[in-house]
GROMACS .gro file of C-alpha atoms in nm:
model
  361
    1MET     CA    1   0.781  -4.836   1.444
    2SER     CA    2   0.431  -5.106   1.459
    3SER     CA    3   0.361  -5.383   1.272
    4ALA     CA    4  -0.045  -5.263   1.217
    5LEU     CA    5   0.070  -5.141   0.838
    6THR     CA    6   0.378  -5.056   0.797
    7ASP     CA    7   0.468  -5.449   0.742
    8LEU     CA    8   0.260  -5.404   0.465
    9PHE     CA    9   0.512  -5.133   0.246
   10ARG     CA   10   0.862  -5.145   0.294
   11TYR     CA   11   0.850  -4.729   0.307
   12PRO     CA   12   0.686  -4.562   0.603
   13ILE     CA   13   0.467  -4.303   0.294
   14VAL     CA   14   0.145  -4.347   0.250
   15GLN     CA   15  -0.043  -4.219  -0.087
   16ALA     CA   16  -0.304  -4.037   0.039
   17PRO     CA   17  -0.679  -4.116  -0.137
   18MET     CA   18  -0.771  -3.828  -0.346
   19ALA     CA   19  -1.141  -3.850  -0.487
   20GLY     CA   20  -1.254  -3.630  -0.750
   21GLY     CA   21  -1.049  -3.870  -1.033
   22VAL     CA   22  -0.709  -3.783  -0.862
   23SER     CA   23  -0.620  -4.118  -0.684
   24VAL     CA   24  -0.637  -4.370  -1.048
   25PRO     CA   25  -0.622  -4.721  -0.990
   26ARG     CA   26  -0.217  -4.622  -1.214
   27LEU     CA   27  -0.127  -4.377  -0.909
   28ALA     CA   28  -0.179  -4.656  -0.630
   29ALA     CA   29  -0.008  -4.925  -0.846
   30ALA     CA   30   0.301  -4.729  -0.890
   31VAL     CA   31   0.310  -4.613  -0.539
   32SER     CA   32   0.265  -4.964  -0.408
   33GLU     CA   33   0.561  -5.157  -0.661
   34ALA     CA   34   0.747  -4.828  -0.561
   35GLY     CA   35   0.724  -4.986  -0.181
   36GLY     CA   36   0.484  -4.720  -0.016
   37LEU     CA   37   0.103  -4.784   0.004
   38GLY     CA   38  -0.086  -4.656  -0.302
   39PHE     CA   39  -0.467  -4.538  -0.257
   40LEU     CA   40  -0.761  -4.599  -0.411
   41ALA     CA   41  -0.990  -4.334  -0.354
   42GLY     CA   42  -1.407  -4.477  -0.330
   43GLY     CA   43  -1.528  -4.131  -0.270
   44TYR     CA   44  -1.822  -3.997  -0.507
   45LYS     CA   45  -1.786  -4.298  -0.721
   46THR     CA   46  -2.045  -4.623  -0.737
   47ALA     CA   47  -1.970  -4.923  -0.528
   48ASP     CA   48  -1.956  -5.102  -0.962
   49GLY     CA   49  -1.717  -4.812  -1.025
   50VAL     CA   50  -1.442  -4.895  -0.700
   51TYR     CA   51  -1.505  -5.311  -0.795
   52GLN     CA   52  -1.420  -5.169  -1.094
   53GLU     CA   53  -1.125  -4.987  -1.022
   54ILE     CA   54  -0.999  -5.261  -0.805
   55LYS     CA   55  -0.974  -5.493  -1.015
   56GLN     CA   56  -0.759  -5.277  -1.241
   57LEU     CA   57  -0.565  -5.250  -0.920
   58ARG     CA   58  -0.525  -5.611  -0.938
   59GLY     CA   59  -0.423  -5.610  -1.278
   60LEU     CA   60  -0.153  -5.350  -1.226
   61THR     CA   61   0.013  -5.443  -0.906
   62GLY     CA   62   0.000  -5.780  -0.653
   63ARG     CA   63   0.112  -5.553  -0.421
   64PRO     CA   64  -0.101  -5.431  -0.077
   65PHE     CA   65  -0.287  -5.145  -0.178
   66GLY     CA   66  -0.604  -4.956   0.012
   67VAL     CA   67  -0.951  -4.811  -0.053
   68ASN     CA   68  -1.068  -4.516   0.101
   69LEU     CA   69  -1.473  -4.481   0.172
   70PHE     CA   70  -1.696  -4.152   0.343
   71MET     CA   71  -1.903  -4.157   0.607
   72PRO     CA   72  -2.216  -4.054   0.543
   73GLN     CA   73  -2.293  -3.748   0.670
   74PRO     CA   74  -2.635  -3.644   0.912
   75GLU     CA   75  -2.930  -3.375   0.774
   76TYR     CA   76  -2.810  -3.058   0.921
   77ALA     CA   77  -2.801  -2.824   0.634
   78ASP     CA   78  -3.014  -2.496   0.588
   79PRO     CA   79  -3.254  -2.602   0.273
   80ALA     CA   80  -3.317  -2.172   0.278
   81ALA     CA   81  -2.934  -2.141   0.296
   82VAL     CA   82  -2.848  -2.375   0.012
   83ALA     CA   83  -3.143  -2.165  -0.154
   84VAL     CA   84  -2.961  -1.841  -0.077
   85TYR     CA   85  -2.644  -1.981  -0.199
   86ALA     CA   86  -2.776  -2.138  -0.494
   87HIS     CA   87  -2.957  -1.807  -0.601
   88GLN     CA   88  -2.529  -1.596  -0.575
   89LEU     CA   89  -2.387  -1.910  -0.846
   90ALA     CA   90  -2.689  -1.853  -1.105
   91GLY     CA   91  -2.371  -1.607  -1.223
   92GLU     CA   92  -2.133  -1.849  -1.258
   93ALA     CA   93  -2.380  -2.086  -1.428
   94ALA     CA   94  -2.428  -1.879  -1.752
   95TRP     CA   95  -2.044  -1.735  -1.699
   96TYR     CA   96  -1.992  -2.121  -1.773
   97ASP     CA   97  -2.295  -2.169  -1.986
   98THR     CA   98  -2.445  -2.442  -1.724
   99GLU     CA   99  -2.664  -2.601  -1.467
  100LEU     CA  100  -2.679  -2.596  -1.173
  101GLY     CA  101  -2.654  -2.943  -0.984
  102ASP     CA  102  -2.916  -3.037  -0.790
  103PRO     CA  103  -2.840  -3.073  -0.427
  104GLU     CA  104  -3.053  -3.313  -0.317
  105SER     CA  105  -2.829  -3.563  -0.526
  106GLY     CA  106  -2.789  -3.830  -0.250
  107ARG     CA  107  -2.607  -3.813   0.101
  108ASP     CA  108  -2.472  -4.097   0.172
  109ASP     CA  109  -2.223  -4.148  -0.168
  110GLY     CA  110  -2.316  -4.531  -0.143
  111TYR     CA  111  -2.145  -4.608   0.173
  112GLU     CA  112  -2.388  -4.941   0.248
  113ALA     CA  113  -2.283  -5.052  -0.075
  114LYS     CA  114  -1.917  -5.027  -0.074
  115LEU     CA  115  -1.886  -5.223   0.188
  116ALA     CA  116  -2.007  -5.437   0.046
  117VAL     CA  117  -1.814  -5.414  -0.199
  118LEU     CA  118  -1.457  -5.432   0.002
  119LEU     CA  119  -1.642  -5.779   0.204
  120ASP     CA  120  -1.731  -5.970  -0.063
  121ASN     CA  121  -1.385  -5.867  -0.256
  122PRO     CA  122  -1.133  -5.829   0.042
  123VAL     CA  123  -0.857  -5.544   0.022
  124PRO     CA  124  -0.586  -5.485   0.226
  125VAL     CA  125  -0.670  -5.160   0.423
  126VAL     CA  126  -0.982  -4.907   0.416
  127SER     CA  127  -0.989  -4.673   0.544
  128PHE     CA  128  -1.219  -4.420   0.696
  129HIS     CA  129  -1.257  -4.025   0.623
  130PHE     CA  130  -1.534  -3.759   0.814
  131GLY     CA  131  -1.665  -3.943   1.051
  132CYS     CA  132  -1.586  -4.315   1.249
  133PRO     CA  133  -1.740  -4.640   1.143
  134ALA     CA  134  -1.937  -4.868   1.386
  135PRO     CA  135  -1.719  -5.129   1.617
  136GLU     CA  136  -1.911  -5.436   1.376
  137VAL     CA  137  -1.744  -5.258   1.086
  138LEU     CA  138  -1.433  -5.260   1.176
  139GLN     CA  139  -1.512  -5.552   1.309
  140ALA     CA  140  -1.690  -5.740   0.956
  141LEU     CA  141  -1.366  -5.640   0.802
  142SER     CA  142  -1.096  -5.738   1.041
  143ARG     CA  143  -1.289  -6.072   0.997
  144ALA     CA  144  -1.269  -6.024   0.641
  145GLY     CA  145  -0.850  -5.996   0.668
  146THR     CA  146  -0.893  -5.619   0.601
  147ARG     CA  147  -0.679  -5.357   0.869
  148THR     CA  148  -0.785  -5.005   0.885
  149VAL     CA  149  -0.780  -4.633   0.956
  150VAL     CA  150  -0.965  -4.389   1.034
  151THR     CA  151  -0.895  -4.010   1.027
  152ALA     CA  152  -0.923  -3.794   1.324
  153THR     CA  153  -0.816  -3.413   1.361
  154THR     CA  154  -0.817  -3.391   1.720
  155VAL     CA  155  -0.757  -3.604   2.031
  156ASP     CA  156  -1.101  -3.687   2.092
  157GLU     CA  157  -1.202  -3.759   1.740
  158ALA     CA  158  -0.824  -3.997   1.811
  159LEU     CA  159  -0.996  -4.198   2.096
  160ALA     CA  160  -1.308  -4.210   1.940
  161VAL     CA  161  -1.124  -4.431   1.667
  162GLN     CA  162  -0.949  -4.592   1.942
  163ARG     CA  163  -1.282  -4.732   2.085
  164ALA     CA  164  -1.487  -4.840   1.866
  165GLY     CA  165  -1.202  -5.051   1.707
  166ALA     CA  166  -0.993  -4.927   1.459
  167ASP     CA  167  -0.589  -5.038   1.340
  168ALA     CA  168  -0.474  -4.700   1.286
  169VAL     CA  169  -0.488  -4.384   1.360
  170LEU     CA  170  -0.452  -4.125   1.028
  171VAL     CA  171  -0.397  -3.773   1.253
  172GLN     CA  172  -0.473  -3.458   0.987
  173GLY     CA  173  -0.278  -3.196   1.080
  174VAL     CA  174  -0.499  -2.869   0.900
  175GLU     CA  175  -0.230  -2.817   0.690
  176ALA     CA  176  -0.383  -3.067   0.434
  177GLY     CA  177  -0.490  -2.982   0.103
  178GLY     CA  178  -0.877  -3.071   0.077
  179HIS     CA  179  -1.124  -3.143   0.255
  180GLN     CA  180  -1.072  -3.235   0.675
  181GLY     CA  181  -1.179  -3.571   0.796
  182THR     CA  182  -1.357  -3.392   1.092
  183HIS     CA  183  -1.597  -3.641   1.214
  184ARG     CA  184  -1.888  -3.355   1.311
  185ASP     CA  185  -1.880  -3.005   1.070
  186ILE     CA  186  -1.951  -2.756   1.308
  187PRO     CA  187  -1.878  -2.404   1.130
  188GLU     CA  188  -1.808  -2.252   1.511
  189VAL     CA  189  -1.480  -2.439   1.559
  190ASP     CA  190  -1.371  -2.347   1.128
  191GLY     CA  191  -1.021  -2.239   1.108
  192ALA     CA  192  -0.932  -2.348   1.478
  193GLY     CA  193  -0.750  -2.647   1.327
  194ILE     CA  194  -0.471  -2.786   1.467
  195GLY     CA  195  -0.097  -2.858   1.324
  196LEU     CA  196   0.049  -3.170   1.266
  197LEU     CA  197   0.349  -3.178   1.468
  198SER     CA  198   0.086  -3.000   1.773
  199LEU     CA  199  -0.185  -3.261   1.685
  200LEU     CA  200   0.021  -3.564   1.658
  201ALA     CA  201   0.197  -3.554   1.966
  202GLN     CA  202  -0.109  -3.526   2.201
  203VAL     CA  203  -0.226  -3.811   1.988
  204ARG     CA  204   0.126  -4.002   2.036
  205GLU     CA  205   0.013  -3.966   2.449
  206SER     CA  206  -0.380  -3.978   2.445
  207VAL     CA  207  -0.418  -4.324   2.224
  208HIS     CA  208  -0.181  -4.646   2.224
  209LEU     CA  209  -0.316  -4.707   1.875
  210PRO     CA  210  -0.039  -4.654   1.555
  211ILE     CA  211  -0.041  -4.349   1.402
  212VAL     CA  212   0.009  -4.264   0.994
  213ALA     CA  213   0.069  -3.830   0.995
  214ALA     CA  214  -0.075  -3.664   0.750
  215GLY     CA  215  -0.100  -3.275   0.665
  216GLY     CA  216   0.116  -3.053   0.382
  217ILE     CA  217   0.377  -3.347   0.396
  218MET     CA  218   0.609  -3.303   0.072
  219ARG     CA  219   0.966  -3.374   0.192
  220GLY     CA  220   1.176  -3.720   0.277
  221SER     CA  221   1.251  -3.463   0.660
  222GLN     CA  222   0.910  -3.403   0.685
  223ILE     CA  223   0.900  -3.801   0.677
  224ALA     CA  224   1.132  -3.786   0.892
  225ALA     CA  225   1.015  -3.555   1.176
  226VAL     CA  226   0.644  -3.716   1.227
  227LEU     CA  227   0.821  -4.093   1.295
  228ALA     CA  228   1.048  -3.920   1.539
  229ALA     CA  229   0.730  -3.800   1.675
  230GLY     CA  230   0.611  -4.093   1.775
  231ALA     CA  231   0.368  -4.173   1.393
  232SER     CA  232   0.416  -4.521   1.199
  233ALA     CA  233   0.447  -4.381   0.848
  234ALA     CA  234   0.263  -3.985   0.699
  235GLN     CA  235   0.055  -3.973   0.458
  236LEU     CA  236   0.135  -3.660   0.151
  237GLY     CA  237  -0.118  -3.626  -0.041
  238THR     CA  238  -0.066  -3.290  -0.261
  239ALA     CA  239   0.272  -3.443  -0.300
  240PHE     CA  240   0.179  -3.739  -0.559
  241LEU     CA  241  -0.100  -3.484  -0.711
  242ALA     CA  242   0.155  -3.334  -0.922
  243THR     CA  243   0.276  -3.676  -1.069
  244HIS     CA  244   0.296  -3.839  -1.400
  245GLU     CA  245   0.011  -4.113  -1.294
  246SER     CA  246  -0.187  -3.847  -1.081
  247GLY     CA  247  -0.544  -3.792  -1.274
  248ALA     CA  248  -0.519  -3.450  -1.138
  249HIS     CA  249  -0.656  -3.176  -1.433
  250ALA     CA  250  -0.331  -3.064  -1.577
  251VAL     CA  251  -0.459  -2.690  -1.528
  252HIS     CA  252  -0.473  -2.885  -1.175
  253LYS     CA  253  -0.158  -2.937  -1.175
  254GLU     CA  254   0.024  -2.689  -1.313
  255ALA     CA  255  -0.134  -2.478  -1.037
  256LEU     CA  256   0.046  -2.612  -0.754
  257THR     CA  257   0.400  -2.448  -0.860
  258ASN     CA  258   0.200  -2.159  -1.055
  259PRO     CA  259   0.326  -1.756  -0.913
  260LEU     CA  260   0.046  -1.645  -0.991
  261PHE     CA  261  -0.134  -1.921  -0.663
  262VAL     CA  262   0.071  -1.802  -0.349
  263ARG     CA  263  -0.158  -1.952  -0.095
  264THR     CA  264  -0.388  -2.169   0.054
  265GLU     CA  265  -0.716  -2.156   0.291
  266LEU     CA  266  -0.971  -2.376   0.420
  267THR     CA  267  -1.302  -2.283   0.226
  268ARG     CA  268  -1.683  -2.391   0.181
  269ALA     CA  269  -1.691  -2.291  -0.115
  270PHE     CA  270  -1.647  -2.580  -0.357
  271SER     CA  271  -1.841  -2.910  -0.113
  272GLY     CA  272  -1.993  -2.696   0.186
  273ARG     CA  273  -1.742  -2.827   0.416
  274PRO     CA  274  -1.343  -2.709   0.468
  275ALA     CA  275  -1.151  -2.822   0.265
  276ARG     CA  276  -0.817  -2.639   0.135
  277GLY     CA  277  -0.697  -2.552  -0.183
  278LEU     CA  278  -0.505  -2.254  -0.366
  279VAL     CA  279  -0.692  -1.908  -0.349
  280ASN     CA  280  -0.875  -1.883  -0.718
  281ARG     CA  281  -1.183  -1.614  -0.761
  282PHE     CA  282  -1.459  -1.863  -0.682
  283LEU     CA  283  -1.282  -1.884  -0.343
  284ARG     CA  284  -1.277  -1.521  -0.269
  285GLU     CA  285  -1.561  -1.486  -0.412
  286HIS     CA  286  -1.751  -1.710  -0.244
  287GLY     CA  287  -1.599  -1.824   0.002
  288PRO     CA  288  -1.726  -1.600   0.248
  289TYR     CA  289  -2.108  -1.674   0.208
  290ALA     CA  290  -2.052  -2.076   0.194
  291PRO     CA  291  -2.276  -2.212   0.405
  292ALA     CA  292  -2.223  -2.514   0.600
  293ALA     CA  293  -2.444  -2.782   0.368
  294TYR     CA  294  -2.229  -3.089   0.212
  295PRO     CA  295  -2.278  -3.301   0.041
  296GLU     CA  296  -2.518  -3.064  -0.124
  297ILE     CA  297  -2.279  -2.740  -0.208
  298HIS     CA  298  -2.109  -3.075  -0.365
  299HIS     CA  299  -2.363  -3.186  -0.585
  300LEU     CA  300  -2.454  -2.774  -0.646
  301THR     CA  301  -2.136  -2.685  -0.776
  302SER     CA  302  -2.036  -3.063  -0.938
  303PRO     CA  303  -2.094  -2.892  -1.361
  304LEU     CA  304  -1.960  -2.553  -1.234
  305ARG     CA  305  -1.600  -2.687  -1.119
  306LYS     CA  306  -1.634  -2.970  -1.460
  307ALA     CA  307  -1.695  -2.677  -1.636
  308ALA     CA  308  -1.434  -2.497  -1.545
  309ALA     CA  309  -1.180  -2.784  -1.568
  310LYS     CA  310  -1.312  -2.811  -1.953
  311ALA     CA  311  -1.244  -2.418  -2.023
  312GLY     CA  312  -0.883  -2.510  -1.883
  313ASP     CA  313  -0.998  -2.204  -1.626
  314PRO     CA  314  -0.824  -2.312  -1.313
  315GLN     CA  315  -1.036  -2.012  -1.180
  316GLY     CA  316  -1.301  -2.202  -1.155
  317MET     CA  317  -1.153  -2.507  -1.015
  318ALA     CA  318  -1.121  -2.669  -0.680
  319LEU     CA  319  -0.740  -2.639  -0.676
  320TRP     CA  320  -0.750  -2.863  -0.338
  321ALA     CA  321  -0.381  -2.797  -0.173
  322GLY     CA  322  -0.183  -2.841   0.078
  323GLN     CA  323   0.040  -2.605   0.226
  324GLY     CA  324   0.385  -2.691   0.095
  325HIS     CA  325   0.222  -2.662  -0.244
  326ARG     CA  326   0.468  -2.526  -0.435
  327MET     CA  327   0.704  -2.790  -0.367
  328ALA     CA  328   0.522  -3.023  -0.524
  329ARG     CA  329   0.737  -3.184  -0.785
  330GLU     CA  330   0.649  -3.349  -1.142
  331LEU     CA  331   0.816  -3.676  -1.133
  332PRO     CA  332   0.750  -4.061  -1.227
  333ALA     CA  333   0.524  -4.143  -0.917
  334GLY     CA  334   0.729  -4.473  -0.829
  335GLN     CA  335   1.085  -4.238  -0.912
  336LEU     CA  336   0.895  -3.962  -0.629
  337VAL     CA  337   0.835  -4.264  -0.333
  338GLU     CA  338   1.239  -4.383  -0.407
  339VAL     CA  339   1.315  -3.936  -0.391
  340LEU     CA  340   1.148  -3.943  -0.042
  341ALA     CA  341   1.209  -4.246   0.069
  342ALA     CA  342   1.612  -4.141  -0.013
  343GLU     CA  343   1.560  -3.817   0.172
  344LEU     CA  344   1.428  -3.972   0.455
  345GLU     CA  345   1.684  -4.185   0.550
  346ALA     CA  346   1.936  -3.914   0.475
  347THR     CA  347   1.824  -3.744   0.734
  348MET     CA  348   1.844  -4.029   0.982
  349THR     CA  349   2.201  -4.096   0.877
  350ALA     CA  350   2.257  -3.647   0.911
  351LEU     CA  351   2.038  -3.689   1.220
  352SER     CA  352   2.220  -3.979   1.414
  353SER     CA  353   2.583  -3.834   1.396
  354PHE     CA  354   2.445  -3.603   1.698
  355PRO     CA  355   2.620  -3.716   1.997
  356ALA     CA  356   2.357  -3.797   2.265
  357GLY     CA  357   2.337  -3.487   2.511
  358GLY     CA  358   2.563  -3.254   2.272
  359ALA     CA  359   2.506  -3.090   1.949
  360ALA     CA  360   2.672  -3.251   1.645
  361ARG     CA  361   3.104  -3.149   1.628
   0.00000   0.00000   0.00000
């Protein structure tokens, strides 16, 4: 395995930075303490909020960790389409006795201010979602002693990450829960995402960066599979969403293994950008009509999602989850890292018993 990242942690296990209150300091600390790489999610927080979480995390662990940032989004949303969708959601607002959010609440997620925090208070790793930073940004972080990772969902995106000078690329398969980290949001290619193993093989043959693989990984045997396919580490999100330290709402955690929720879909219903979640009433009713408008739709539906969570109603919540959600285990995060590491070791041991060029005897 490449040492560009893996010399920072004992096991090739990265906890995904899940925004929206899931990847809290206690979760990241538990993962890092157990030998994985814990991550804070900088998305949807203020710059001071990110600083305070970093400070809190450093009080919980002295081990390496990462912080994730969302890239600013270009202005291409159709205001008329957003207005039509807001009209369609009027019934939801009445049902949950709340107002719709302001779709013009901000586009850049405080990107520059958060970068300033990370340059003034360097952390071991910074990753980026929804695009690739400018080479100067990656160089500045490198000078500060920070290693950088950028999400890619296609070979072309991975090549862009390599050209920009990142230390590693996060290859995200279509199986992944939450938002697809595409560099450009192109509605015409909705549903055309590539599965992780196929994408990983293509990227491995096209770029020379270390790869972190993400998408539907829930077991140590799957970690072994992506390592064998050329990844240096695996990133798991849904697997850690169900852990004791996760900040996910209890209703969200329960829904992962609830027989009522049998499948996931990519949808724009909650945010205006493709994201994979458990199929519930809101997704079924509004997904077909949601426009390509991120973060406008995210801001618009935010009060609805909060009201549904407060009411304990999973049918109105954004239940982000990967395709392996039924395999979630409700364990302490540190114990989950240990279990995954043991499963990985057992798989590697079993594979080593196969003689080269022949079947096991």
